[in-house]
Amino acid sequence: MKTSRKALASSLVMLLVALYLLTGCSSSEGATSKKTGKWAGQTLTVQMIGTFKMQDSTDPITGQKVKGLNTLKEEFEKQHPGATLKIVTMPWDGYIQKTKTMVTGNQADVYQMPGLDSGYAREGDLEPLQPFIDKDHFDLNKYVDNQVEGWETIGPDGKKRIYGLPVFGDTRFILYDKKVFKDWGVKDLSAHPTMNEILEKAKQMTGKNPKTGKQNYGVYFSGKSPEWLIVNAAEAQNGSWGSGQKFDEMKFNFDSPEMLKGLNWLLDLSKYAPKGITSDQGSEKWLTKDNNIAIMLNQGPGSLISKINSQGLQKRIGIAQEFNNDEGKGGLFAGSPFVMAKNSKHKDLAWEWIKFSSTDFFQKYLWEEYNSIPVIKDAKKWKSIKDESQFMNPIFDALSTPWTPHYPWVNGEPRLELESQVQGALTGKISPKAALENVEQKSNEWAKQQLNNQ
Amino acid sequence: MRSKPNRTKAQSEIALGTLRPKRSSLIWYVFLAPAFLGILCFMVYPILESLRLSLFNSSGTGGTWAGLANYKTVLSSSEFWHSVYNTFYIGFFQMIITIPLGFIFASMINSVAFAKNFFKVIFFLPNVTAIVAAAMIFTFVLHPDMGILNYFLDKVGLPTPLWLSNPGTAKWAIILLGVWHWIGFVIIICLANLQAISPELYEASTIDGASGLQQWLFITIPNMMGTFAFLLITGWIGALQRFNEVYVIGGPTGSPNRSIQTVVAYIYEHGFTGFQFGIASAATYVLFVIILIFTMFNLKLTKMKL
């Protein structure tokens, strides 16, 4: 009996050891933390989303060597003696659910959170940053205009605060092929084109190219994500998506005359686009020498410049702004902020990281290695930005004029419903008016549902 | 002194006869524990947590009691029933095309004298291709202007559909992908059954003067019924859980215009893009009930015993 108990006990111990080893349940603190320095013993975990890699790698488009995130780690740890930085990277694919899982499991101190408005602040998962800003007299004017305001969101008490500070920017603009314009004898787009200008020029440049004889399309837009175009078209007419950041105060304008005019404009435009727009097909030749599209709507910076440079199209591609209202505001506010977890055990160090992300060192690193758009005004003085001023100056202009605060439904059902209903209208399955009425109704239901979640 | 060793031996025998089986069976339980723990943590707990979430208004953290309101929302949602329709439509046509076609191909492969293994490999290759990669390739194959399928359709004078860009044809694009991906599996399973049919049956029928077609109709097909039932049941379960390919091609809403959104994509849309975990969990349980009822119906229909 004794032997059997002993065998059982030793088996259990072995099992536990095996489980421990298999699941890697080692404390991140003890083993790696440093013993000396101001921040001794503190390990800061930061989550970052994108194509980031810890080690040096090679850019698949340009073939150039890209310095890994270890560059940031080394610098941060050098500036904060005793601190240990752990960066958890994840791809854009599935980042929403992965971030939610990490936040629910208290897995990081600082998160890169493009979906800041998904309720994290409202549910008390995030630490307000204003006390840290005040304590440090941190100058928010260093950021490009509108970038800080854009990320303000509602906290658990219903008040709007700063929960995140921008780490890199994103914006939308219009690109066009100057060669196609020239072939058709059409004047280049103006810096701030109107809805009508785009429609007219798209119409003029659809058909057989008079110089090459090949089929040209006047315009292209993503039919899979047409929602931003409709909202921006409404803004062009001084309309808006609606108002309110709190669910009980949210008023939607999706069935407004401006939205309807915007949707009808898009339907007119679709006549001058390739057949496959609703499945994002038909733009395969864009940014190549064989391009057959004149105007590309709703474009983002991403790796745009490196693509243009790698194809030698610098002189061929032009850039214009999306629509603004009479106050000079319009277009999607996007990008990524860093936020601090409410449950972080190292809030001061987390704040140090957020501050570090606004330094020239950090911003230049992200821009030069990963083409991430800088969010600090000083970036305009860098040589690497000046070298690309043809695109970067308009991009900085676009960064400072988006609709803020950002659309609070951007990560919710209204966006998907708008996307789906606009696709219905584009494919003739539903009338534009009925499509927008459906979006309005579903959005109101969503806001009510979100209110119940709180 | 002599009796002592005898007693010890007897005691050992008792011990061998009674204690060892108990001890060894206990140790086996210990060996089973990791798998059991895994099932508890990664299956039983999520199932129960999902049931709890379905009764709450929750965005993942916290939430308020909702009772059966989420089930009411799901069951009264036109999008949900549209996703159910899409799921069944795609599943039905995939099944009705693949099983007979796979069986015909399997019969042909079974009849050829040479290169049997070559054909098996060729037809099975799509099945070992990751569905995500296959879905991406199909977006090129089904390109309205540059796709190879429309190229051939155009060559033979047939109309060239928009495929993924039109809600009417997008479902058929998914069906084509499903048929292409699943047919290899159907062929292999059918071949295994074909090779298990006794040759004596064919010999006897040949003596009786049966033609090849008669043998196929009256010997082969009746002997394949168990395999057809297996393919039907596993095929339907897989079809009702369809997600990967529609997500890769149409995103969580099943673009364009929710035309290829399946029930699992509906669950994903509400759970991970709208953070309506209560509704997503309720939809999951409704899907579970649908699969349960449909599988029971299929079992009854095919007279298959579990």
Short mmCIF file of C-alpha atoms in Angstrom, two decimals, chain A residues 60-454:
data_model
loop_
_atom_site.label_atom_id
_atom_site.label_comp_id
_atom_site.label_asym_id
_atom_site.label_seq_id
_atom_site.Cartn_x
_atom_site.Cartn_y
_atom_site.Cartn_z
CA PRO A 60 10.83 41.67 -49.18
CA ILE A 61 10.01 44.65 -51.46
CA THR A 62 13.22 46.67 -51.40
CA GLY A 63 15.66 43.95 -50.38
CA GLN A 64 17.15 46.32 -47.79
CA LYS A 65 18.18 45.24 -44.32
CA VAL A 66 15.68 46.19 -41.60
CA LYS A 67 16.84 46.69 -38.03
CA GLY A 68 14.77 44.65 -35.56
CA LEU A 69 12.93 45.93 -32.49
CA ASN A 70 15.97 44.96 -30.45
CA THR A 71 17.25 48.41 -31.45
CA LEU A 72 14.44 49.98 -29.39
CA LYS A 73 14.92 47.51 -26.56
CA GLU A 74 18.63 48.26 -26.27
CA GLU A 75 18.08 52.02 -26.30
CA PHE A 76 15.20 51.95 -23.82
CA GLU A 77 17.09 49.69 -21.41
CA LYS A 78 20.16 51.93 -21.75
CA GLN A 79 18.09 55.00 -20.89
CA HIS A 80 16.34 53.20 -18.01
CA PRO A 81 19.02 51.35 -16.05
CA GLY A 82 17.78 48.21 -14.37
CA ALA A 83 14.66 47.92 -16.54
CA THR A 84 14.02 44.91 -18.73
CA LEU A 85 11.87 45.37 -21.81
CA LYS A 86 9.91 42.51 -23.28
CA ILE A 87 8.16 43.21 -26.60
CA VAL A 88 5.36 40.89 -27.72
CA THR A 89 4.73 41.27 -31.46
CA MET A 90 1.67 40.19 -33.38
CA PRO A 91 0.60 40.51 -37.02
CA TRP A 92 -2.31 42.70 -38.13
CA ASP A 93 -4.25 39.59 -38.98
CA GLY A 94 -6.55 38.86 -36.05
CA TYR A 95 -5.10 41.61 -33.90
CA ILE A 96 -8.52 42.56 -32.48
CA GLN A 97 -9.18 39.22 -30.82
CA LYS A 98 -5.53 38.75 -29.88
CA THR A 99 -5.45 42.14 -28.16
CA LYS A 100 -8.72 41.39 -26.37
CA THR A 101 -7.27 38.09 -25.13
CA MET A 102 -4.10 39.78 -23.91
CA VAL A 103 -6.00 42.55 -22.12
CA THR A 104 -8.40 40.09 -20.49
CA GLY A 105 -5.45 38.03 -19.25
CA ASN A 106 -3.41 41.08 -18.09
CA GLN A 107 -0.59 40.02 -20.36
CA ALA A 108 1.11 43.37 -20.99
CA ASP A 109 1.78 46.76 -19.40
CA VAL A 110 1.53 48.75 -22.63
CA TYR A 111 -0.55 47.92 -25.69
CA GLN A 112 -0.49 49.31 -29.19
CA MET A 113 -4.24 49.75 -29.55
CA PRO A 114 -5.70 50.91 -32.88
CA GLY A 115 -9.08 49.69 -31.61
CA LEU A 116 -8.99 51.95 -28.57
CA ASP A 117 -12.68 52.68 -28.96
CA SER A 118 -13.68 49.03 -28.60
CA GLY A 119 -14.64 49.63 -24.99
CA TYR A 120 -11.33 49.05 -23.21
CA ALA A 121 -11.31 52.49 -21.59
CA ARG A 122 -15.03 52.41 -20.87
CA GLU A 123 -14.69 49.08 -19.08
CA GLY A 124 -11.82 50.30 -16.92
CA ASP A 125 -9.05 48.26 -18.52
CA LEU A 126 -6.90 51.33 -19.23
CA GLU A 127 -5.10 53.91 -17.13
CA PRO A 128 -5.85 57.59 -17.90
CA LEU A 129 -2.65 59.32 -19.00
CA GLN A 130 -3.42 62.91 -17.99
CA PRO A 131 -1.93 62.57 -14.44
CA PHE A 132 1.35 61.32 -15.95
CA ILE A 133 1.30 64.11 -18.54
CA ASP A 134 0.73 66.74 -15.82
CA LYS A 135 3.34 65.29 -13.47
CA ASP A 136 6.01 65.32 -16.17
CA HIS A 137 4.84 68.55 -17.85
CA PHE A 138 4.89 66.46 -20.98
CA ASP A 139 4.43 68.69 -24.04
CA LEU A 140 1.60 67.34 -26.20
CA ASN A 141 2.29 70.05 -28.80
CA LYS A 142 5.14 67.94 -30.08
CA TYR A 143 2.57 65.73 -31.80
CA VAL A 144 1.11 66.57 -35.23
CA ASP A 145 -2.17 68.52 -34.86
CA ASN A 146 -5.27 66.46 -34.18
CA GLN A 147 -3.33 63.29 -33.39
CA VAL A 148 -3.78 63.47 -29.61
CA GLU A 149 -7.42 64.66 -29.77
CA GLY A 150 -8.22 61.87 -32.21
CA TRP A 151 -7.48 59.19 -29.64
CA GLU A 152 -9.42 60.75 -26.75
CA THR A 153 -12.14 58.42 -25.61
CA ILE A 154 -14.77 57.83 -22.93
CA GLY A 155 -13.76 56.37 -19.57
CA PRO A 156 -15.82 54.30 -17.11
CA ASP A 157 -17.39 57.49 -15.70
CA GLY A 158 -18.52 58.67 -19.15
CA LYS A 159 -15.94 61.46 -19.33
CA LYS A 160 -13.66 61.91 -22.32
CA ARG A 161 -9.97 61.62 -21.50
CA ILE A 162 -6.58 60.81 -22.95
CA TYR A 163 -6.04 57.08 -22.62
CA GLY A 164 -3.58 56.72 -25.46
CA LEU A 165 -0.86 58.73 -27.17
CA PRO A 166 -0.12 58.20 -30.85
CA VAL A 167 2.79 56.00 -31.83
CA PHE A 168 2.39 56.09 -35.59
CA GLY A 169 -0.06 57.71 -37.94
CA ASP A 170 -2.35 56.55 -40.66
CA THR A 171 -4.51 58.55 -43.00
CA ARG A 172 -6.37 58.38 -46.28
CA PHE A 173 -5.74 60.28 -49.53
CA ILE A 174 -6.26 60.03 -53.28
CA LEU A 175 -3.54 58.86 -55.66
CA TYR A 176 -3.54 59.22 -59.42
CA ASP A 177 -1.42 58.23 -62.38
CA LYS A 178 -0.16 61.37 -64.15
CA LYS A 179 0.77 59.37 -67.26
CA VAL A 180 -2.81 58.13 -67.73
CA PHE A 181 -4.05 61.71 -67.23
CA LYS A 182 -1.55 62.95 -69.84
CA ASP A 183 -2.43 60.18 -72.31
CA TRP A 184 -6.08 61.26 -72.14
CA GLY A 185 -5.23 64.96 -72.17
CA VAL A 186 -6.90 65.48 -68.79
CA LYS A 187 -5.58 68.04 -66.32
CA ASP A 188 -4.07 66.59 -63.09
CA LEU A 189 -6.30 66.41 -60.02
CA SER A 190 -6.36 69.53 -57.89
CA ALA A 191 -4.87 69.32 -54.38
CA HIS A 192 -8.38 69.26 -52.89
CA PRO A 193 -10.62 67.75 -55.58
CA THR A 194 -14.40 67.84 -55.31
CA MET A 195 -16.73 64.87 -55.73
CA ASN A 196 -17.75 66.23 -59.10
CA GLU A 197 -14.18 66.70 -60.32
CA ILE A 198 -13.40 63.06 -59.57
CA LEU A 199 -16.55 61.80 -61.26
CA GLU A 200 -16.00 63.91 -64.37
CA LYS A 201 -12.34 62.99 -64.75
CA ALA A 202 -13.02 59.29 -64.10
CA LYS A 203 -15.65 59.41 -66.85
CA GLN A 204 -13.23 61.05 -69.29
CA MET A 205 -10.51 58.45 -68.75
CA THR A 206 -12.53 55.23 -69.04
CA GLY A 207 -12.15 53.31 -72.28
CA LYS A 208 -9.34 52.56 -74.72
CA ASN A 209 -6.32 54.68 -73.91
CA PRO A 210 -5.78 57.01 -76.92
CA LYS A 211 -1.99 56.52 -76.75
CA THR A 212 -1.57 52.85 -75.80
CA GLY A 213 -4.88 51.45 -77.07
CA LYS A 214 -5.28 49.46 -73.85
CA GLN A 215 -8.39 49.46 -71.66
CA ASN A 216 -8.23 52.14 -68.95
CA TYR A 217 -10.48 52.63 -65.95
CA GLY A 218 -11.15 56.11 -64.65
CA VAL A 219 -11.29 55.17 -61.00
CA TYR A 220 -10.80 52.38 -58.49
CA PHE A 221 -11.93 51.99 -54.89
CA SER A 222 -12.17 49.06 -52.53
CA GLY A 223 -15.64 47.58 -52.80
CA LYS A 224 -14.83 45.39 -49.83
CA SER A 225 -14.39 48.46 -47.61
CA PRO A 226 -16.38 51.23 -49.27
CA GLU A 227 -17.73 52.58 -45.96
CA TRP A 228 -15.09 55.30 -45.48
CA LEU A 229 -15.81 56.76 -48.92
CA ILE A 230 -19.51 57.21 -48.16
CA VAL A 231 -18.84 58.89 -44.82
CA ASN A 232 -16.17 61.11 -46.36
CA ALA A 233 -18.50 62.02 -49.23
CA ALA A 234 -21.09 63.11 -46.63
CA GLU A 235 -18.40 65.21 -44.92
CA ALA A 236 -17.66 66.85 -48.27
CA GLN A 237 -21.25 68.19 -48.17
CA ASN A 238 -20.85 69.35 -44.55
CA GLY A 239 -22.65 66.26 -43.32
CA SER A 240 -21.32 63.75 -40.83
CA TRP A 241 -21.72 60.19 -39.60
CA GLY A 242 -23.60 61.55 -36.58
CA SER A 243 -22.59 62.70 -33.14
CA GLY A 244 -21.86 61.53 -29.59
CA GLN A 245 -19.19 59.32 -28.11
CA LYS A 246 -21.32 57.76 -25.36
CA PHE A 247 -23.73 55.06 -26.45
CA ASP A 248 -26.75 56.71 -24.85
CA GLU A 249 -25.96 59.99 -26.64
CA MET A 250 -25.01 58.55 -30.01
CA LYS A 251 -27.03 59.85 -32.95
CA PHE A 252 -26.43 58.35 -36.38
CA ASN A 253 -26.91 60.14 -39.70
CA PHE A 254 -26.52 57.20 -42.02
CA ASP A 255 -29.90 57.79 -43.63
CA SER A 256 -29.22 61.52 -44.17
CA PRO A 257 -29.49 63.20 -47.61
CA GLU A 258 -25.70 63.75 -47.60
CA MET A 259 -25.02 60.04 -47.14
CA LEU A 260 -27.53 59.20 -49.85
CA LYS A 261 -25.90 61.64 -52.25
CA GLY A 262 -22.54 60.12 -51.32
CA LEU A 263 -23.75 56.60 -52.05
CA ASN A 264 -25.29 57.65 -55.37
CA TRP A 265 -21.99 59.32 -56.25
CA LEU A 266 -20.19 56.05 -55.51
CA LEU A 267 -22.65 54.12 -57.66
CA ASP A 268 -21.99 56.56 -60.52
CA LEU A 269 -18.26 56.16 -60.03
CA SER A 270 -18.51 52.37 -60.10
CA LYS A 271 -19.46 52.61 -63.80
CA TYR A 272 -15.91 53.77 -64.50
CA ALA A 273 -14.19 51.11 -62.34
CA PRO A 274 -13.11 47.54 -63.15
CA LYS A 275 -15.72 44.80 -62.74
CA GLY A 276 -14.21 43.16 -59.68
CA ILE A 277 -14.27 46.06 -57.21
CA THR A 278 -16.66 44.42 -54.71
CA SER A 279 -14.13 41.63 -54.19
CA ASP A 280 -11.13 43.98 -54.41
CA GLN A 281 -10.15 42.60 -57.80
CA GLY A 282 -9.13 44.58 -60.83
CA SER A 283 -6.34 46.77 -59.47
CA GLU A 284 -3.52 44.27 -59.92
CA LYS A 285 -1.59 46.59 -62.26
CA TRP A 286 -1.72 49.61 -59.96
CA LEU A 287 1.75 50.87 -59.00
CA THR A 288 3.32 49.03 -61.90
CA LYS A 289 4.49 50.43 -65.22
CA ASP A 290 1.48 48.78 -66.94
CA ASN A 291 -1.05 50.55 -64.73
CA ASN A 292 -4.51 50.97 -66.26
CA ILE A 293 -6.24 52.97 -63.52
CA ALA A 294 -6.37 56.78 -63.47
CA ILE A 295 -7.58 57.62 -59.92
CA MET A 296 -7.23 55.48 -56.79
CA LEU A 297 -9.51 56.55 -53.96
CA ASN A 298 -9.08 56.06 -50.23
CA GLN A 299 -5.42 55.08 -50.17
CA GLY A 300 -3.30 54.67 -47.06
CA PRO A 301 0.42 55.30 -46.57
CA GLY A 302 1.48 51.75 -45.53
CA SER A 303 4.49 50.77 -47.60
CA LEU A 304 3.36 53.09 -50.41
CA ILE A 305 6.57 55.07 -50.77
CA SER A 306 8.83 52.04 -50.86
CA LYS A 307 6.54 50.45 -53.48
CA ILE A 308 6.62 53.61 -55.62
CA ASN A 309 10.39 53.90 -55.26
CA SER A 310 11.00 50.24 -56.02
CA GLN A 311 9.00 50.59 -59.28
CA GLY A 312 10.61 53.95 -60.17
CA LEU A 313 7.21 55.67 -60.34
CA GLN A 314 8.06 58.80 -58.32
CA LYS A 315 7.32 61.17 -61.21
CA ARG A 316 4.25 59.31 -62.37
CA ILE A 317 2.16 59.11 -59.18
CA GLY A 318 0.34 62.21 -57.90
CA ILE A 319 -1.35 62.68 -54.54
CA ALA A 320 -4.47 64.69 -53.59
CA GLN A 321 -6.47 65.13 -50.39
CA GLU A 322 -9.74 63.43 -49.50
CA PHE A 323 -12.77 65.63 -48.97
CA ASN A 324 -12.94 68.11 -46.11
CA ASN A 325 -15.92 70.08 -44.86
CA ASP A 326 -16.03 73.87 -44.67
CA GLU A 327 -14.11 73.72 -41.38
CA GLY A 328 -11.29 71.82 -43.08
CA LYS A 329 -12.10 68.51 -41.40
CA GLY A 330 -12.80 65.21 -43.04
CA GLY A 331 -11.67 61.66 -43.60
CA LEU A 332 -10.93 58.68 -41.45
CA PHE A 333 -8.82 59.14 -38.36
CA ALA A 334 -6.63 56.08 -37.97
CA GLY A 335 -3.22 54.97 -36.76
CA SER A 336 -2.11 53.43 -33.50
CA PRO A 337 -1.70 54.77 -29.99
CA PHE A 338 0.11 53.26 -27.04
CA VAL A 339 -2.11 52.75 -23.98
CA MET A 340 -1.27 51.76 -20.42
CA ALA A 341 -2.99 48.79 -18.78
CA LYS A 342 -4.88 49.62 -15.60
CA ASN A 343 -3.44 46.49 -13.98
CA SER A 344 0.16 47.26 -14.90
CA LYS A 345 2.48 46.83 -11.94
CA HIS A 346 5.03 49.18 -13.46
CA LYS A 347 3.01 52.22 -14.44
CA ASP A 348 5.88 54.70 -14.14
CA LEU A 349 8.03 52.57 -16.40
CA ALA A 350 5.07 52.11 -18.76
CA TRP A 351 4.76 55.90 -18.94
CA GLU A 352 8.50 56.11 -19.67
CA TRP A 353 7.94 53.80 -22.64
CA ILE A 354 5.03 55.89 -23.94
CA LYS A 355 7.21 59.02 -23.65
CA PHE A 356 10.07 57.16 -25.31
CA SER A 357 7.75 56.41 -28.25
CA SER A 358 7.47 60.16 -28.94
CA THR A 359 11.22 60.70 -29.19
CA ASP A 360 13.02 61.39 -32.43
CA PHE A 361 14.95 58.15 -31.92
CA PHE A 362 11.82 55.99 -31.72
CA GLN A 363 9.82 57.80 -34.41
CA LYS A 364 12.75 57.88 -36.84
CA TYR A 365 13.42 54.21 -36.23
CA LEU A 366 9.79 53.23 -37.07
CA TRP A 367 9.76 55.47 -40.15
CA GLU A 368 13.13 54.48 -41.58
CA GLU A 369 12.89 50.76 -40.81
CA TYR A 370 9.17 50.04 -41.15
CA ASN A 371 7.76 53.05 -43.11
CA SER A 372 5.45 53.87 -40.18
CA ILE A 373 4.24 57.45 -40.52
CA PRO A 374 5.71 59.68 -37.77
CA VAL A 375 3.31 61.56 -35.51
CA ILE A 376 5.66 64.26 -34.22
CA LYS A 377 6.06 67.67 -35.84
CA ASP A 378 9.86 67.47 -35.72
CA ALA A 379 9.72 64.65 -38.24
CA LYS A 380 9.21 67.22 -41.00
CA LYS A 381 12.83 68.36 -40.42
CA TRP A 382 14.37 64.94 -40.95
CA LYS A 383 16.31 64.41 -44.16
CA SER A 384 14.62 61.08 -44.80
CA ILE A 385 11.23 62.85 -44.72
CA LYS A 386 12.40 65.80 -46.83
CA ASP A 387 13.68 63.36 -49.43
CA GLU A 388 10.11 62.12 -49.83
CA SER A 389 8.43 65.52 -49.52
CA GLN A 390 6.39 64.96 -52.68
CA PHE A 391 4.29 62.43 -50.76
CA MET A 392 5.11 63.17 -47.13
CA ASN A 393 4.02 66.83 -47.14
CA PRO A 394 0.48 65.97 -48.31
CA ILE A 395 0.45 62.99 -45.93
CA PHE A 396 1.30 65.26 -42.99
CA ASP A 397 -1.46 67.64 -44.13
CA ALA A 398 -3.92 64.73 -44.24
CA LEU A 399 -2.76 63.58 -40.79
CA SER A 400 -3.74 66.90 -39.28
CA THR A 401 -7.22 67.21 -40.82
CA PRO A 402 -9.11 63.95 -40.20
CA TRP A 403 -12.49 63.81 -38.53
CA THR A 404 -11.89 63.85 -34.79
CA PRO A 405 -12.69 62.41 -32.37
CA HIS A 406 -12.50 59.27 -34.44
CA TYR A 407 -15.67 57.48 -35.45
CA PRO A 408 -16.71 55.62 -32.27
CA TRP A 409 -18.34 52.83 -34.29
CA VAL A 410 -15.17 52.14 -36.25
CA ASN A 411 -14.67 48.74 -34.60
CA GLY A 412 -18.34 47.88 -34.27
CA GLU A 413 -21.34 46.61 -36.16
CA PRO A 414 -22.25 49.92 -37.89
CA ARG A 415 -19.06 49.77 -39.92
CA LEU A 416 -19.71 46.19 -41.06
CA GLU A 417 -23.35 46.91 -41.76
CA LEU A 418 -22.45 50.01 -43.78
CA GLU A 419 -19.87 47.97 -45.69
CA SER A 420 -22.36 45.20 -46.40
CA GLN A 421 -25.27 47.46 -47.39
CA VAL A 422 -23.11 49.61 -49.67
CA GLN A 423 -21.97 46.39 -51.37
CA GLY A 424 -25.64 45.48 -51.75
CA ALA A 425 -26.27 48.83 -53.46
CA LEU A 426 -23.15 48.48 -55.64
CA THR A 427 -24.26 45.06 -56.87
CA GLY A 428 -27.86 46.18 -57.44
CA LYS A 429 -29.34 44.00 -54.69
CA ILE A 430 -30.84 46.89 -52.77
CA SER A 431 -31.73 50.52 -53.45
CA PRO A 432 -29.33 53.12 -51.99
CA LYS A 433 -32.08 54.60 -49.80
CA ALA A 434 -33.13 51.23 -48.35
CA ALA A 435 -29.47 50.29 -47.80
CA LEU A 436 -28.80 53.40 -45.72
CA GLU A 437 -32.03 53.02 -43.77
CA ASN A 438 -30.94 49.50 -42.85
CA VAL A 439 -27.58 50.82 -41.66
CA GLU A 440 -29.29 53.47 -39.54
CA GLN A 441 -31.57 50.93 -37.92
CA LYS A 442 -28.81 48.39 -37.24
CA SER A 443 -26.54 51.10 -35.84
CA ASN A 444 -29.19 52.22 -33.37
CA GLU A 445 -29.70 48.60 -32.29
CA TRP A 446 -25.95 48.20 -31.87
CA ALA A 447 -25.66 51.32 -29.68
CA LYS A 448 -28.52 50.03 -27.52
CA GLN A 449 -26.86 46.65 -27.23
CA GLN A 450 -23.52 48.24 -26.29
CA LEU A 451 -25.27 50.20 -23.57
CA ASN A 452 -26.47 46.92 -22.09
CA ASN A 453 -22.92 45.56 -22.13
CA GLN A 454 -21.71 48.22 -19.72
#
